Amino acid sequence: MELGMIGLGKMGANMTRRLLKGGHRVICFDPRLEAVKALEGEGAGGATSLAELVGQLKPPRTVWLMVPAGQITEETIRSLAGLLSAGDTVIDGGNSNYKDSQRRAEALKAKGLHFMDVGTSGGIWGLLEGYCLMIGGEQEIVERHRPIFETLAPAPDKGWGHVGPVGAGHFVKMIHNGIEYGLMQAYAEGFEIMKAKKQLNLSLHQIAEIWRYGSVVRSWLLDLTARALAEDEELKDIKAWVPDSGEGRWTVFEAIDLDVAAPVITASLQRRLRSRTVEPFGDKLLAALRHQFGGHAVERVEGQP
């Protein structure tokens, strides 16, 4: 099968490589022409514009986007809508909001174009391990693209599936990422408690390795924890600054809209926000309040009375 791949970041490039190894024909486009050239050297076709990419594909065409969620995705799909023909398919494999995917699908449907939203997980390890694919769209269109999904997944019958209509793929991926926030936060807090117990002189890397086998808390995230601690158990070169992709926020918003309690995911999101605040004002106010009502001492900024 052939398709166009738009966006050659680490994941898009590695997905292209996996498809090439699976015998598919892939035409690539990225504003960074050096990224296109690199994959041309590995057997992919290259394009210098969206129009050139579309022109190299045979109808019915399939174009897969692996670009950042938001305005870039919006503009790219709008441009493609003017270049593709009825019967062609657009796949968004990025982390778009599922409501945006539903809206985009309706706009494309009016032009006779098909749309699939494919929540994609696997990160930089997907080339070797395969990608987990959560697919939303029409059943017939999903089946038409089965060879692509079977190639990208860890196995033809594992790690991928049609989870529902358009929007379902990105909705499930959103919840997936919200769960990921909570799991990561639990590991982080547990290891921080152990690190604080100085009297026992615990080796965090050793403990992570022990837990990887037979423990009920073993997971791929724990494997990665052990890997990070093996490189530097003190994490000296890493700042305590944790970004969020936006999907944790959307998960919390959705939980509120549905009247579903999600305290762990919400707390893990809030903790990420706090990690990016230097000298949080709220903490200063807490200290000031204790001083006001109880006369408790406060730590003063150096140079201040």
mmCIF file of C-alpha atoms in Angstrom:
data_model
loop_
_atom_site.group_PDB
_atom_site.id
_atom_site.type_symbol
_atom_site.label_atom_id
_atom_site.label_comp_id
_atom_site.label_asym_id
_atom_site.label_seq_id
_atom_site.Cartn_x
_atom_site.Cartn_y
_atom_site.Cartn_z
ATOM 1 C CA MET A 1 0.000 0.000 0.000
ATOM 2 C CA GLU A 2 1.155 3.584 -0.536
ATOM 3 C CA LEU A 3 0.586 6.752 1.439
ATOM 4 C CA GLY A 4 1.923 10.217 2.025
ATOM 5 C CA MET A 5 3.527 11.078 5.369
ATOM 6 C CA ILE A 6 3.484 14.706 6.491
ATOM 7 C CA GLY A 7 5.693 15.579 9.457
ATOM 8 C CA LEU A 8 9.076 13.946 9.977
ATOM 9 C CA GLY A 9 9.743 14.498 13.642
ATOM 10 C CA LYS A 10 11.117 11.496 15.529
ATOM 11 C CA MET A 11 7.819 9.650 15.529
ATOM 12 C CA GLY A 12 6.821 10.498 11.961
ATOM 13 C CA ALA A 13 10.252 9.559 10.642
ATOM 14 C CA ASN A 14 10.309 6.262 12.524
ATOM 15 C CA MET A 15 6.780 5.399 11.422
ATOM 16 C CA THR A 16 7.927 5.986 7.850
ATOM 17 C CA ARG A 17 10.898 3.667 8.372
ATOM 18 C CA ARG A 18 8.659 0.943 9.791
ATOM 19 C CA LEU A 19 6.292 1.253 6.839
ATOM 20 C CA LEU A 20 9.178 1.067 4.371
ATOM 21 C CA LYS A 21 10.457 -2.095 6.056
ATOM 22 C CA GLY A 22 6.951 -3.501 5.723
ATOM 23 C CA GLY A 23 7.043 -3.024 1.973
ATOM 24 C CA HIS A 24 4.824 0.050 1.703
ATOM 25 C CA ARG A 25 5.517 2.969 -0.608
ATOM 26 C CA VAL A 26 5.776 6.236 1.333
ATOM 27 C CA ILE A 27 6.063 9.774 -0.027
ATOM 28 C CA CYS A 28 7.314 12.219 2.606
ATOM 29 C CA PHE A 29 6.983 15.935 3.158
ATOM 30 C CA ASP A 30 8.361 18.170 5.882
ATOM 31 C CA PRO A 31 9.331 21.872 5.835
ATOM 32 C CA ARG A 32 12.796 20.687 6.870
ATOM 33 C CA LEU A 33 14.077 19.459 3.539
ATOM 34 C CA GLU A 34 17.041 17.752 5.195
ATOM 35 C CA ALA A 35 14.591 15.435 6.990
ATOM 36 C CA VAL A 36 13.013 14.529 3.651
ATOM 37 C CA LYS A 37 16.419 13.890 2.087
ATOM 38 C CA ALA A 38 17.401 11.590 4.953
ATOM 39 C CA LEU A 39 14.395 9.353 4.356
ATOM 40 C CA GLU A 40 14.839 9.452 0.601
ATOM 41 C CA GLY A 41 18.198 7.859 1.293
ATOM 42 C CA GLU A 42 16.355 5.038 3.062
ATOM 43 C CA GLY A 43 13.955 4.349 0.215
ATOM 44 C CA ALA A 44 11.118 6.828 0.695
ATOM 45 C CA GLY A 45 9.904 9.199 -1.969
ATOM 46 C CA GLY A 46 10.293 12.899 -1.254
ATOM 47 C CA ALA A 47 8.226 16.003 -1.927
ATOM 48 C CA THR A 48 8.999 19.690 -1.519
ATOM 49 C CA SER A 49 5.351 20.754 -1.112
ATOM 50 C CA LEU A 50 1.939 19.337 -0.241
ATOM 51 C CA ALA A 51 0.885 19.650 -3.863
ATOM 52 C CA GLU A 52 3.897 17.642 -5.016
ATOM 53 C CA LEU A 53 3.208 14.974 -2.403
ATOM 54 C CA VAL A 54 -0.428 14.621 -3.480
ATOM 55 C CA GLY A 55 0.645 14.534 -7.128
ATOM 56 C CA GLN A 56 2.889 11.524 -6.521
ATOM 57 C CA LEU A 57 0.106 9.402 -5.004
ATOM 58 C CA LYS A 58 -2.360 7.304 -6.980
ATOM 59 C CA PRO A 59 -6.108 7.675 -6.237
ATOM 60 C CA PRO A 60 -7.646 6.849 -3.881
ATOM 61 C CA ARG A 61 -4.910 8.652 -1.956
ATOM 62 C CA THR A 62 -4.087 8.389 1.727
ATOM 63 C CA VAL A 63 -2.193 11.106 3.571
ATOM 64 C CA TRP A 64 -1.065 10.622 7.185
ATOM 65 C CA LEU A 65 -0.273 13.678 9.329
ATOM 66 C CA MET A 66 2.204 13.530 12.206
ATOM 67 C CA VAL A 67 2.368 17.228 13.057
ATOM 68 C CA PRO A 68 1.781 19.169 16.312
ATOM 69 C CA ALA A 69 -1.829 19.532 17.404
ATOM 70 C CA GLY A 70 -3.441 22.908 16.896
ATOM 71 C CA GLN A 71 -2.967 25.502 14.195
ATOM 72 C CA ILE A 72 -0.402 23.530 12.176
ATOM 73 C CA THR A 73 -2.764 20.566 11.912
ATOM 74 C CA GLU A 74 -5.661 22.889 11.083
ATOM 75 C CA GLU A 75 -3.796 24.654 8.286
ATOM 76 C CA THR A 76 -2.367 21.445 6.826
ATOM 77 C CA ILE A 77 -5.752 19.715 6.648
ATOM 78 C CA ARG A 78 -7.320 22.820 5.137
ATOM 79 C CA SER A 79 -4.606 22.884 2.468
ATOM 80 C CA LEU A 80 -4.990 19.172 1.761
ATOM 81 C CA ALA A 81 -8.744 19.576 1.355
ATOM 82 C CA GLY A 82 -8.062 21.792 -1.642
ATOM 83 C CA LEU A 83 -5.631 19.313 -3.212
ATOM 84 C CA LEU A 84 -7.253 15.913 -2.650
ATOM 85 C CA SER A 85 -10.153 14.368 -4.576
ATOM 86 C CA ALA A 86 -13.356 12.657 -3.492
ATOM 87 C CA GLY A 87 -12.583 9.199 -2.092
ATOM 88 C CA ASP A 88 -9.179 10.182 -0.690
ATOM 89 C CA THR A 89 -8.412 9.782 3.018
ATOM 90 C CA VAL A 90 -6.753 12.025 5.590
ATOM 91 C CA ILE A 91 -5.359 10.421 8.771
ATOM 92 C CA ASP A 92 -4.409 12.551 11.773
ATOM 93 C CA GLY A 93 -1.987 10.560 13.926
ATOM 94 C CA GLY A 94 -1.093 13.474 16.197
ATOM 95 C CA ASN A 95 -2.519 14.461 19.574
ATOM 96 C CA SER A 96 -5.432 16.557 18.361
ATOM 97 C CA ASN A 97 -8.441 17.250 20.540
ATOM 98 C CA TYR A 98 -11.167 14.778 19.589
ATOM 99 C CA LYS A 99 -13.698 17.598 19.158
ATOM 100 C CA ASP A 100 -11.422 19.204 16.565
ATOM 101 C CA SER A 101 -11.175 15.854 14.794
ATOM 102 C CA GLN A 102 -14.960 15.513 14.655
ATOM 103 C CA ARG A 103 -15.277 19.033 13.238
ATOM 104 C CA ARG A 104 -12.548 18.447 10.645
ATOM 105 C CA ALA A 105 -14.121 15.160 9.579
ATOM 106 C CA GLU A 106 -17.421 16.907 8.876
ATOM 107 C CA ALA A 107 -15.692 19.587 6.801
ATOM 108 C CA LEU A 108 -13.840 16.948 4.768
ATOM 109 C CA LYS A 109 -16.963 14.825 4.356
ATOM 110 C CA ALA A 110 -18.636 17.735 2.593
ATOM 111 C CA LYS A 111 -15.877 17.475 -0.026
ATOM 112 C CA GLY A 112 -16.224 13.704 -0.365
ATOM 113 C CA LEU A 113 -13.063 13.026 1.671
ATOM 114 C CA HIS A 114 -12.651 10.437 4.418
ATOM 115 C CA PHE A 115 -11.012 11.104 7.774
ATOM 116 C CA MET A 116 -9.544 8.889 10.475
ATOM 117 C CA ASP A 117 -8.202 10.009 13.830
ATOM 118 C CA VAL A 118 -5.505 7.632 15.024
ATOM 119 C CA GLY A 119 -4.266 8.056 18.564
ATOM 120 C CA THR A 120 -0.652 6.909 18.372
ATOM 121 C CA SER A 121 1.500 5.791 21.296
ATOM 122 C CA GLY A 122 5.006 4.394 21.262
ATOM 123 C CA GLY A 123 7.287 7.406 21.264
ATOM 124 C CA ILE A 124 10.865 6.965 20.130
ATOM 125 C CA TRP A 125 10.640 3.187 20.732
ATOM 126 C CA GLY A 126 7.958 2.578 18.115
ATOM 127 C CA LEU A 127 10.368 1.755 15.284
ATOM 128 C CA LEU A 128 11.642 -1.251 17.208
ATOM 129 C CA GLU A 129 8.626 -2.217 19.342
ATOM 130 C CA GLY A 130 5.743 -1.094 17.129
ATOM 131 C CA TYR A 131 3.068 1.522 17.783
ATOM 132 C CA CYS A 132 -0.158 1.304 19.727
ATOM 133 C CA LEU A 133 -2.910 2.652 17.457
ATOM 134 C CA MET A 134 -6.381 3.737 18.614
ATOM 135 C CA ILE A 135 -8.449 4.345 15.487
ATOM 136 C CA GLY A 136 -11.614 6.355 14.972
ATOM 137 C CA GLY A 137 -13.455 6.424 11.652
ATOM 138 C CA GLU A 138 -15.702 4.559 9.234
ATOM 139 C CA GLN A 139 -15.408 0.771 9.432
ATOM 140 C CA GLU A 140 -14.965 0.379 5.664
ATOM 141 C CA ILE A 141 -12.156 2.958 5.543
ATOM 142 C CA VAL A 142 -10.391 1.411 8.533
ATOM 143 C CA GLU A 143 -10.484 -1.996 6.837
ATOM 144 C CA ARG A 144 -9.116 -0.541 3.614
ATOM 145 C CA HIS A 145 -6.077 0.667 5.560
ATOM 146 C CA ARG A 146 -5.606 -2.510 7.598
ATOM 147 C CA PRO A 147 -2.224 -3.324 5.956
ATOM 148 C CA ILE A 148 -0.813 -0.012 7.229
ATOM 149 C CA PHE A 149 -2.069 -0.533 10.769
ATOM 150 C CA GLU A 150 -0.846 -4.130 10.886
ATOM 151 C CA THR A 151 2.622 -2.972 9.820
ATOM 152 C CA LEU A 152 2.849 -0.140 12.340
ATOM 153 C CA ALA A 153 1.485 -2.142 15.284
ATOM 154 C CA PRO A 154 3.617 -4.450 17.473
ATOM 155 C CA ALA A 155 1.957 -7.402 15.684
ATOM 156 C CA PRO A 156 -0.780 -7.727 13.056
ATOM 157 C CA ASP A 157 -3.281 -8.792 15.732
ATOM 158 C CA LYS A 158 -1.992 -6.819 18.725
ATOM 159 C CA GLY A 159 -1.752 -3.192 19.783
ATOM 160 C CA TRP A 160 -4.227 -1.656 17.352
ATOM 161 C CA GLY A 161 -7.951 -1.484 16.857
ATOM 162 C CA HIS A 162 -10.947 0.393 15.522
ATOM 163 C CA VAL A 163 -12.368 1.842 18.735
ATOM 164 C CA GLY A 164 -15.338 3.769 17.333
ATOM 165 C CA PRO A 165 -16.540 6.554 15.024
ATOM 166 C CA VAL A 166 -14.548 9.643 14.126
ATOM 167 C CA GLY A 167 -13.253 11.279 17.305
ATOM 168 C CA ALA A 168 -13.067 8.019 19.254
ATOM 169 C CA GLY A 169 -9.404 7.459 18.409
ATOM 170 C CA HIS A 170 -8.243 10.788 19.770
ATOM 171 C CA PHE A 171 -10.646 10.551 22.722
ATOM 172 C CA VAL A 172 -9.191 7.201 23.799
ATOM 173 C CA LYS A 173 -5.637 8.514 23.303
ATOM 174 C CA MET A 174 -6.512 11.531 25.468
ATOM 175 C CA ILE A 175 -7.614 9.254 28.311
ATOM 176 C CA HIS A 176 -4.523 7.073 27.716
ATOM 177 C CA ASN A 177 -2.316 10.124 28.290
ATOM 178 C CA GLY A 178 -4.262 11.166 31.366
ATOM 179 C CA ILE A 179 -3.666 7.723 32.879
ATOM 180 C CA GLU A 180 -0.010 8.035 31.914
ATOM 181 C CA TYR A 181 0.212 11.271 33.938
ATOM 182 C CA GLY A 182 -1.089 9.503 37.042
ATOM 183 C CA LEU A 183 1.188 6.484 36.686
ATOM 184 C CA MET A 184 4.262 8.633 36.174
ATOM 185 C CA GLN A 185 3.396 10.791 39.185
ATOM 186 C CA ALA A 186 2.970 7.738 41.431
ATOM 187 C CA TYR A 187 6.398 6.415 40.461
ATOM 188 C CA ALA A 188 7.948 9.858 40.941
ATOM 189 C CA GLU A 189 6.488 10.285 44.424
ATOM 190 C CA GLY A 190 7.407 6.789 45.561
ATOM 191 C CA PHE A 191 11.017 7.133 44.472
ATOM 192 C CA GLU A 192 11.236 10.589 46.046
ATOM 193 C CA ILE A 193 10.123 9.165 49.414
ATOM 194 C CA MET A 194 12.773 6.455 49.195
ATOM 195 C CA LYS A 195 15.432 9.005 48.265
ATOM 196 C CA ALA A 196 14.496 11.088 51.303
ATOM 197 C CA LYS A 197 15.099 8.133 53.665
ATOM 198 C CA LYS A 198 18.826 8.849 53.946
ATOM 199 C CA GLN A 199 19.377 6.541 56.938
ATOM 200 C CA LEU A 200 18.758 3.426 54.837
ATOM 201 C CA ASN A 201 21.139 4.418 52.023
ATOM 202 C CA LEU A 202 18.827 2.954 49.377
ATOM 203 C CA SER A 203 19.914 2.477 45.770
ATOM 204 C CA LEU A 204 16.997 3.686 43.678
ATOM 205 C CA HIS A 205 18.333 2.024 40.551
ATOM 206 C CA GLN A 206 18.678 -1.317 42.322
ATOM 207 C CA ILE A 207 15.123 -1.103 43.624
ATOM 208 C CA ALA A 208 13.762 -0.218 40.195
ATOM 209 C CA GLU A 209 15.518 -3.268 38.764
ATOM 210 C CA ILE A 210 14.111 -5.519 41.508
ATOM 211 C CA TRP A 211 10.575 -4.274 40.923
ATOM 212 C CA ARG A 212 10.815 -4.921 37.190
ATOM 213 C CA TYR A 213 10.449 -8.666 37.723
ATOM 214 C CA GLY A 214 7.528 -10.307 39.487
ATOM 215 C CA SER A 215 6.243 -7.139 41.140
ATOM 216 C CA VAL A 216 2.653 -5.994 40.727
ATOM 217 C CA VAL A 217 3.966 -2.493 39.900
ATOM 218 C CA ARG A 218 6.177 -3.657 37.012
ATOM 219 C CA SER A 219 5.533 -1.834 33.740
ATOM 220 C CA TRP A 220 7.251 -0.274 30.752
ATOM 221 C CA LEU A 221 7.311 3.026 32.629
ATOM 222 C CA LEU A 222 9.190 1.271 35.429
ATOM 223 C CA ASP A 223 11.615 -0.137 32.851
ATOM 224 C CA LEU A 224 12.250 3.414 31.671
ATOM 225 C CA THR A 225 12.637 4.581 35.277
ATOM 226 C CA ALA A 226 15.347 1.975 35.800
ATOM 227 C CA ARG A 227 17.016 3.076 32.569
ATOM 228 C CA ALA A 228 17.043 6.742 33.624
ATOM 229 C CA LEU A 229 18.415 5.932 37.083
ATOM 230 C CA ALA A 230 21.121 3.710 35.584
ATOM 231 C CA GLU A 231 22.352 6.693 33.563
ATOM 232 C CA ASP A 232 22.374 9.044 36.568
ATOM 233 C CA GLU A 233 20.845 8.014 39.881
ATOM 234 C CA GLU A 234 20.901 11.618 41.141
ATOM 235 C CA LEU A 235 19.454 13.059 37.905
ATOM 236 C CA LYS A 236 21.885 15.937 38.371
ATOM 237 C CA ASP A 237 21.567 17.293 34.843
ATOM 238 C CA ILE A 238 17.756 17.377 34.739
ATOM 239 C CA LYS A 239 15.676 20.324 35.904
ATOM 240 C CA ALA A 240 12.512 19.690 37.942
ATOM 241 C CA TRP A 241 10.425 21.261 35.183
ATOM 242 C CA VAL A 242 7.708 19.070 33.662
ATOM 243 C CA PRO A 243 5.708 20.203 30.614
ATOM 244 C CA ASP A 244 2.321 18.826 29.596
ATOM 245 C CA SER A 245 1.121 18.052 26.090
ATOM 246 C CA GLY A 246 -2.396 19.310 26.750
ATOM 247 C CA GLU A 247 -4.085 15.918 26.767
ATOM 248 C CA GLY A 248 -3.993 15.685 30.564
ATOM 249 C CA ARG A 249 -5.872 18.978 30.723
ATOM 250 C CA TRP A 250 -8.449 17.767 28.206
ATOM 251 C CA THR A 251 -8.923 14.569 30.225
ATOM 252 C CA VAL A 252 -9.631 16.595 33.375
ATOM 253 C CA PHE A 253 -12.027 18.903 31.499
ATOM 254 C CA GLU A 254 -13.859 15.870 30.102
ATOM 255 C CA ALA A 255 -14.124 14.293 33.555
ATOM 256 C CA ILE A 256 -15.703 17.498 34.872
ATOM 257 C CA ASP A 257 -18.128 17.678 31.928
ATOM 258 C CA LEU A 258 -19.162 14.046 32.546
ATOM 259 C CA ASP A 259 -19.359 14.425 36.357
ATOM 260 C CA VAL A 260 -16.711 11.738 36.766
ATOM 261 C CA ALA A 261 -14.291 12.035 39.682
ATOM 262 C CA ALA A 262 -10.660 11.823 38.519
ATOM 263 C CA PRO A 263 -8.610 13.003 41.521
ATOM 264 C CA VAL A 264 -5.365 11.178 40.660
ATOM 265 C CA ILE A 265 -5.168 12.412 37.075
ATOM 266 C CA THR A 266 -6.164 15.925 38.167
ATOM 267 C CA ALA A 267 -3.547 16.011 40.924
ATOM 268 C CA SER A 268 -0.839 14.759 38.570
ATOM 269 C CA LEU A 269 -1.665 17.542 36.112
ATOM 270 C CA GLN A 270 -1.586 20.137 38.891
ATOM 271 C CA ARG A 271 1.796 18.831 40.018
ATOM 272 C CA ARG A 272 3.198 19.377 36.536
ATOM 273 C CA LEU A 273 1.915 22.930 36.548
ATOM 274 C CA ARG A 274 3.533 23.565 39.941
ATOM 275 C CA SER A 275 6.869 22.166 38.712
ATOM 276 C CA ARG A 276 7.102 25.068 36.290
ATOM 277 C CA THR A 277 6.624 27.782 38.928
ATOM 278 C CA VAL A 278 9.667 29.390 40.520
ATOM 279 C CA GLU A 279 8.964 30.778 44.004
ATOM 280 C CA PRO A 280 5.201 30.032 43.843
ATOM 281 C CA PHE A 281 3.156 33.013 45.077
ATOM 282 C CA GLY A 282 0.694 30.696 46.783
ATOM 283 C CA ASP A 283 3.427 29.232 48.965
ATOM 284 C CA LYS A 284 4.626 32.730 49.868
ATOM 285 C CA LEU A 285 1.089 33.626 50.914
ATOM 286 C CA LEU A 286 0.856 30.491 53.075
ATOM 287 C CA ALA A 287 4.034 31.511 54.880
ATOM 288 C CA ALA A 288 2.732 35.078 55.296
ATOM 289 C CA LEU A 289 -0.578 33.863 56.729
ATOM 290 C CA ARG A 290 1.138 31.659 59.327
ATOM 291 C CA HIS A 291 3.176 34.699 60.338
ATOM 292 C CA GLN A 292 0.068 36.901 60.513
ATOM 293 C CA PHE A 293 -2.096 34.683 62.720
ATOM 294 C CA GLY A 294 0.523 32.869 64.763
ATOM 295 C CA GLY A 295 3.644 34.936 64.642
ATOM 296 C CA HIS A 296 5.479 32.036 63.051
ATOM 297 C CA ALA A 297 8.872 32.839 61.576
ATOM 298 C CA VAL A 298 9.225 33.252 57.848
ATOM 299 C CA GLU A 299 12.243 32.767 55.626
ATOM 300 C CA ARG A 300 13.190 36.141 54.190
ATOM 301 C CA VAL A 301 14.540 36.756 50.700
ATOM 302 C CA GLU A 302 18.250 37.462 50.990
ATOM 303 C CA GLY A 303 18.852 41.197 51.319
ATOM 304 C CA GLN A 304 15.304 41.926 52.539
ATOM 305 C CA PRO A 305 14.513 43.018 56.148
#
